[in-house]
Coordinates of C-alpha atoms and ligand atoms in Angstrom, one line a residue:
M339 CA 0.1 0.0 -0.1
K340 CA 1.2 3.3 -0.6
H341 CA 1.6 6.1 1.7
R342 CA -1.5 8.9 1.3
L343 CA -0.6 12.3 1.3
A344 CA -2.6 15.7 1.0
I345 CA -1.6 19.0 0.5
L346 CA -3.5 22.1 1.6
L347 CA -2.6 25.5 0.0
S348 CA -3.7 28.7 -0.9
G349 CA -1.3 30.4 -3.0
R350 CA 1.7 29.8 -5.2
G351 CA 2.6 26.1 -4.5
S352 CA 6.3 25.8 -5.0
N353 CA 6.4 23.7 -2.1
F354 CA 3.7 21.4 -3.2
E355 CA 5.7 21.0 -6.4
A356 CA 8.6 20.2 -4.2
I357 CA 6.7 16.9 -2.7
A358 CA 5.1 16.1 -5.8
D359 CA 8.4 15.9 -7.7
A360 CA 9.8 14.2 -4.7
V361 CA 6.6 11.7 -4.7
E362 CA 7.3 11.1 -8.6
S363 CA 10.8 10.6 -8.4
G364 CA 10.7 8.5 -5.2
T365 CA 12.6 10.5 -3.3
I366 CA 9.8 10.1 -1.1
P367 CA 9.3 6.6 -1.4
N368 CA 6.2 4.5 -2.0
S369 CA 3.7 7.4 -1.9
E370 CA 1.0 9.2 -3.7
I371 CA -0.8 12.5 -3.5
V372 CA -4.7 11.6 -2.4
A373 CA -6.2 15.4 -2.4
V374 CA -4.5 18.9 -3.2
I375 CA -7.0 21.3 -1.4
S376 CA -6.9 24.9 -1.6
D377 CA -9.2 27.4 0.1
V378 CA -8.2 30.1 -2.5
P379 CA -9.9 28.5 -5.9
G380 CA -7.3 30.9 -8.0
A381 CA -4.2 29.6 -6.3
R382 CA -1.4 28.9 -8.6
G383 CA -0.8 25.9 -6.9
L384 CA -4.1 24.2 -7.4
A385 CA -3.8 25.0 -11.2
L386 CA -0.2 23.2 -11.1
A387 CA -1.9 19.8 -9.2
K388 CA -4.6 19.8 -11.8
E389 CA -1.6 20.0 -14.8
R390 CA 0.1 17.1 -13.3
G391 CA -3.7 15.3 -13.1
L392 CA -3.5 14.9 -9.5
P393 CA -7.2 15.1 -7.5
A394 CA -7.6 19.0 -7.0
F395 CA -9.9 20.4 -5.0
A396 CA -11.3 24.2 -4.4
V397 CA -13.0 24.7 -1.4
D398 CA -13.2 28.6 -1.4
R399 CA -13.2 29.9 2.1
R400 CA -15.5 32.8 1.0
A401 CA -18.0 30.7 0.0
Y402 CA -18.9 29.0 3.8
A403 CA -20.0 31.3 6.3
S404 CA -17.7 30.4 9.1
R405 CA -14.4 28.6 9.7
R406 CA -16.0 25.4 11.1
A407 CA -18.5 25.0 7.9
H408 CA -15.4 25.7 5.8
E409 CA -13.1 23.0 7.8
D410 CA -16.1 20.7 7.7
A411 CA -16.1 21.0 3.8
M412 CA -12.5 20.1 3.5
L413 CA -12.7 17.2 6.1
S414 CA -15.3 15.5 3.9
I415 CA -12.8 15.3 1.3
L416 CA -9.9 14.2 3.8
E417 CA -12.5 11.4 5.3
R418 CA -13.2 10.4 2.0
E419 CA -9.2 10.3 0.6
K420 CA -8.0 9.1 4.1
P421 CA -4.3 10.4 3.8
E422 CA -2.1 9.3 6.3
L423 CA -0.5 12.7 6.6
I424 CA -1.6 16.4 5.9
C425 CA 1.2 18.8 4.6
L426 CA 0.5 22.5 4.8
A427 CA 2.3 24.0 2.0
G428 CA 1.3 27.9 2.1
Y429 CA -1.8 27.0 3.4
M430 CA -2.7 30.5 4.8
R431 CA -5.6 30.1 7.3
L432 CA -5.2 28.8 10.8
L433 CA -6.7 25.4 11.4
S434 CA -9.4 25.1 14.4
S435 CA -8.5 22.9 17.1
E436 CA -11.0 20.6 16.5
F437 CA -9.4 20.0 12.9
V438 CA -5.7 19.4 14.6
R439 CA -7.1 17.4 17.2
R440 CA -8.3 15.1 14.4
Y441 CA -5.3 14.7 12.7
R442 CA -3.2 15.0 15.8
A443 CA 0.7 14.2 14.5
R444 CA -0.4 14.1 11.0
I445 CA -0.1 17.3 9.8
L446 CA 3.0 18.9 8.9
N447 CA 3.8 22.9 8.0
I448 CA 6.6 24.8 6.5
H449 CA 8.0 28.2 8.0
P450 CA 10.1 30.4 6.5
A451 CA 12.3 31.1 9.7
L452 CA 14.3 29.3 12.4
L453 CA 11.4 28.5 14.9
P454 CA 10.9 29.6 17.5
K455 CA 11.8 32.5 16.4
Y456 CA 9.7 34.7 14.0
P457 CA 6.2 32.9 14.1
G458 CA 3.1 34.1 11.9
L459 CA 3.5 36.7 9.0
D460 CA 6.4 38.1 7.1
A461 CA 8.7 35.9 8.9
Q462 CA 11.7 36.5 6.6
R463 CA 11.4 40.5 7.2
R464 CA 11.6 40.6 10.3
A465 CA 14.6 38.4 10.6
L466 CA 16.0 41.0 8.3
E467 CA 15.0 44.0 10.4
A468 CA 16.4 42.4 13.8
G469 CA 19.7 42.2 12.2
E470 CA 20.1 38.7 12.2
S471 CA 23.1 37.0 11.0
E472 CA 21.1 33.8 9.8
S473 CA 17.7 32.3 9.2
G474 CA 16.2 29.5 7.5
C475 CA 13.4 27.3 7.2
T476 CA 11.4 24.7 9.7
V477 CA 9.1 22.0 9.1
H478 CA 7.2 21.2 12.0
Y479 CA 4.2 19.3 13.3
V480 CA 1.1 21.0 13.4
D481 CA -0.7 22.0 16.6
E482 CA -3.3 24.7 18.0
G483 CA -1.1 27.5 18.1
T484 CA 0.5 29.5 15.3
D485 CA 3.8 27.8 14.2
T486 CA 4.4 25.9 17.6
G487 CA 4.4 22.4 17.3
P488 CA 7.1 20.1 17.8
I489 CA 9.9 20.8 15.1
L490 CA 11.2 17.9 12.8
L491 CA 13.8 19.5 10.7
Q492 CA 15.4 23.0 10.3
R493 CA 18.0 24.2 7.7
K494 CA 19.9 27.3 8.1
V495 CA 21.1 30.1 5.6
P496 CA 23.1 33.4 5.9
I497 CA 21.7 36.6 6.2
L498 CA 24.0 38.5 3.7
Q499 CA 25.2 42.3 3.6
G500 CA 22.3 43.8 1.4
D501 CA 19.8 41.5 1.5
T502 CA 16.1 42.1 0.8
E503 CA 13.1 40.6 1.8
E504 CA 13.3 39.3 -1.6
T505 CA 16.5 37.8 -2.1
L506 CA 16.4 36.5 1.7
S507 CA 12.9 34.5 0.9
A508 CA 14.5 33.0 -2.1
R509 CA 17.6 32.3 -0.7
I510 CA 15.3 30.4 2.1
L511 CA 12.7 29.2 -0.3
A512 CA 15.3 27.0 -2.2
E513 CA 16.0 24.9 1.0
E514 CA 12.9 25.0 1.7
H515 CA 12.4 22.9 -1.4
R516 CA 15.0 20.6 -0.1
A517 CA 14.0 20.4 3.6
Y518 CA 9.9 19.5 2.9
P519 CA 10.2 16.4 0.9
E520 CA 13.2 15.1 3.6
A521 CA 10.7 15.7 6.4
V522 CA 7.8 13.9 5.0
A523 CA 10.4 10.9 4.0
R524 CA 11.2 11.0 7.5
V525 CA 7.9 10.9 9.0
L526 CA 6.4 8.3 6.7
S527 CA 9.2 6.0 7.0
G528 CA 8.8 6.6 11.3
L529 CA 5.0 5.6 10.5
E530 CA 6.2 2.5 8.9
K531 CA 8.2 1.6 11.8
G532 CA 5.1 2.4 13.9
A533 CA 6.6 5.5 15.3
Ligands
GRF681 C1 6.7 29.1 1.9 O1 7.1 30.3 2.3 C2 6.4 28.7 3.3 O2 7.3 28.4 4.3 C3 5.2 29.4 3.9 O3 4.4 30.1 2.9 C4 5.3 30.0 1.8 C5 4.6 29.0 0.8 O4 5.0 29.1 -0.4 N1 4.5 28.9 4.9 P1 4.9 28.3 -2.1 O5 3.2 28.7 -2.2 O6 4.6 26.6 -1.1 O7 5.4 28.7 -3.1

């Protein structure tokens, strides 16, 4: 049986692409993407999923009166597709504690900073403004907080003289694309061993 992965995204989808490439090449062994769900129907990531022939679902956040109703719609897809692991890949909405509890230790996220530093939005800009000499990315389990769950893997990058938010973000993003597939592979291999 293949490992079943679901992706939640809201935008560009480059981390989704990195995971999908790793699934295709076997860098994430013995796995398949069973659902790509976006709360933003026009998200580039969703279009990319469709181009790859993957099951892509728009669950428009604006079409639901509450976060609860929106999550219920996503949950009905997830319960049907039965992913072992849900990867947040630029999913820009906080998940409720009910959702997180339902998939406890089965939801991963990637964040563009060395957590616990700079959780939340604009992490790259804040690291730069604080005069840090390095930053990076963190793959972590999702808990009820904002970017607070147990850390799985981190990758550092230097902050260089003359860096802008754009140059630093690009340097971090390149590491994200290596780190996220590696973390997914590690978690799946742990699940195989019954961890
Ligand atoms: C990445 O910087 C990721 O760390 C953050 O959101 C961004 C998503 O980018 N959580 P993409 O949509 O994967 O290109």
